[in-house]
Coordinates of C-alpha atoms in Angstrom, one line a residue:
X1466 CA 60.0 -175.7 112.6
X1467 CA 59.2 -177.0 116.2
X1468 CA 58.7 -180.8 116.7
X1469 CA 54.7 -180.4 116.6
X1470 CA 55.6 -178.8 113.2
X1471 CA 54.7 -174.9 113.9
X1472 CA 56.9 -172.7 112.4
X1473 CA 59.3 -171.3 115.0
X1474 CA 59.1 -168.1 116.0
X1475 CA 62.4 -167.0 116.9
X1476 CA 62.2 -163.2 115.3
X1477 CA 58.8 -162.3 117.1
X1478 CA 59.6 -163.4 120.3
X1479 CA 62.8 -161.1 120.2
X1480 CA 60.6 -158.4 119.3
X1481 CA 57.7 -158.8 121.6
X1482 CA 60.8 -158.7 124.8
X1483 CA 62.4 -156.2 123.4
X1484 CA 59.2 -154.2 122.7
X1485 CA 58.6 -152.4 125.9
X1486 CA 62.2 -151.4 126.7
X1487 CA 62.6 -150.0 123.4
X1488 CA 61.1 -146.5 122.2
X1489 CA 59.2 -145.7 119.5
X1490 CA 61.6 -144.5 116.9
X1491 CA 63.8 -147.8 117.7
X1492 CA 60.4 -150.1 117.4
X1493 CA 60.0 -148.2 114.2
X1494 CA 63.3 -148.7 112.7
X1495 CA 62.5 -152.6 113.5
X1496 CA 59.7 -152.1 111.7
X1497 CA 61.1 -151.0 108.7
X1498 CA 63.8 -153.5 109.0
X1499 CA 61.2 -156.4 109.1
X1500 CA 59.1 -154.8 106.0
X1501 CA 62.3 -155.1 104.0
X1502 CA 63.0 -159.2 105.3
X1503 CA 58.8 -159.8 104.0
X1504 CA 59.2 -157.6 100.8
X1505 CA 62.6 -158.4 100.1
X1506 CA 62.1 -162.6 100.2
X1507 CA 63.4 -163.5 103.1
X1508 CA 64.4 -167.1 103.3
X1509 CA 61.1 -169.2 103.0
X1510 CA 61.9 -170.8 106.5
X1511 CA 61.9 -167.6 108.1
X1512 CA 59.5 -165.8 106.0
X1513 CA 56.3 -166.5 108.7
X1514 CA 58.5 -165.1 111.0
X1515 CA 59.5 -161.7 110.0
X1516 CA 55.5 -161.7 108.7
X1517 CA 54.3 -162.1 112.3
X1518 CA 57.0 -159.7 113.8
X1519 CA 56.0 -157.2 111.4
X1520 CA 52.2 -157.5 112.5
X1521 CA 53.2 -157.6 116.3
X1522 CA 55.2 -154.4 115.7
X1523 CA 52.5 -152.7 113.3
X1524 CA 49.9 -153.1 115.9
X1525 CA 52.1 -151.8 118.7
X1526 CA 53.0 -148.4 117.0
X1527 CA 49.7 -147.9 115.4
X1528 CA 47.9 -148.5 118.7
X1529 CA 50.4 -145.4 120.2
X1530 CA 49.4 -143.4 117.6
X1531 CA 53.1 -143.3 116.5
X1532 CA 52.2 -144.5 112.7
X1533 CA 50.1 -141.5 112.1
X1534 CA 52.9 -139.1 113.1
X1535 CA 55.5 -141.5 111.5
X1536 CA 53.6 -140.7 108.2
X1537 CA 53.4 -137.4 107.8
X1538 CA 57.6 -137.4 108.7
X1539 CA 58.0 -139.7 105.7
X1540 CA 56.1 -137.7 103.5
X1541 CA 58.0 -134.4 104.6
X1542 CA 61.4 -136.5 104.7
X1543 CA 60.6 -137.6 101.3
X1544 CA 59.3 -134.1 99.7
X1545 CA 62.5 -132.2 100.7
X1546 CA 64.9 -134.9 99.3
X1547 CA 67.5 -135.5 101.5
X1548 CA 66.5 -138.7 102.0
X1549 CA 69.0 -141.5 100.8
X1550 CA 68.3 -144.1 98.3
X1551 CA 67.9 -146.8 100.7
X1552 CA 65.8 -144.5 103.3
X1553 CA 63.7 -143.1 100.2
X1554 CA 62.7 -146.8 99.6
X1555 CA 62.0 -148.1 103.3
X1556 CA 59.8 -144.9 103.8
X1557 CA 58.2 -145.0 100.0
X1558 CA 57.1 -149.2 101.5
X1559 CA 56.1 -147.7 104.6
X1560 CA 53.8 -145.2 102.9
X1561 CA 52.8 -147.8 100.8
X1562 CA 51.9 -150.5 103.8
X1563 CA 50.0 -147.6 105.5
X1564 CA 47.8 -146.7 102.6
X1565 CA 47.1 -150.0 102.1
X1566 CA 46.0 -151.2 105.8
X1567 CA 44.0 -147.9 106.3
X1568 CA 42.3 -148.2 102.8
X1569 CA 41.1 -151.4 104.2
X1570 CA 40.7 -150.6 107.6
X1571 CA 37.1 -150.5 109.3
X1572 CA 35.9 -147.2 110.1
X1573 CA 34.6 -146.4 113.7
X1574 CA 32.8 -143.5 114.7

């Protein structure tokens, strides 16, 4: 927490500078990494943290388009299993996220 009592941001504002050097696959991997911290419990004084650096990184790749493609390659990475335990559960979240958000999502025209 900051003095004026905000929760401090220390995870997002890593992101958000690292965010433009980075590509797409290594934003991505963050990604993943940040939906396991909110999904897995991350330590209550962090947890606003890693749920705001998960947003900031969601928009980013979605805006590029990079989500879409990044869905379809989890679906064929998970169909041909060779996917590891570990991988085969970030994507199956992943999948999961995206269904969710887009289910929800206003359509435009």
């Amino acid at each position: 927490m900051t003095e004026s009592g905000e929760p401090q941001l220390t995870f997002y504002y890593r992101h958000l500078a690292a965010l433009p050097q980075r590509g797409d696959d290594d934003n991505f991997r963050a990604l993943l990494d940040e939906a396991r911290h909110v999904h897995g419990g991350a330590r209550a004084s962090s947890l606003y943290d890693h749920q705001q650096s998960f947003r900031l990184l969601w928009r980013h790749l979605d805006r590029s388009g990079y989500l879409r493609q990044a869905r379809h390659a989890a679906r064929a990475r998970l169909a041909s299993g060779s996917a590891t335990p570990d991988e085969a559960a970030d994507l199956e979240l992943f999948l999961t996220v995206y269904a969710q958000v887009h289910a929800t999502a206003p359509r435009t025209t």
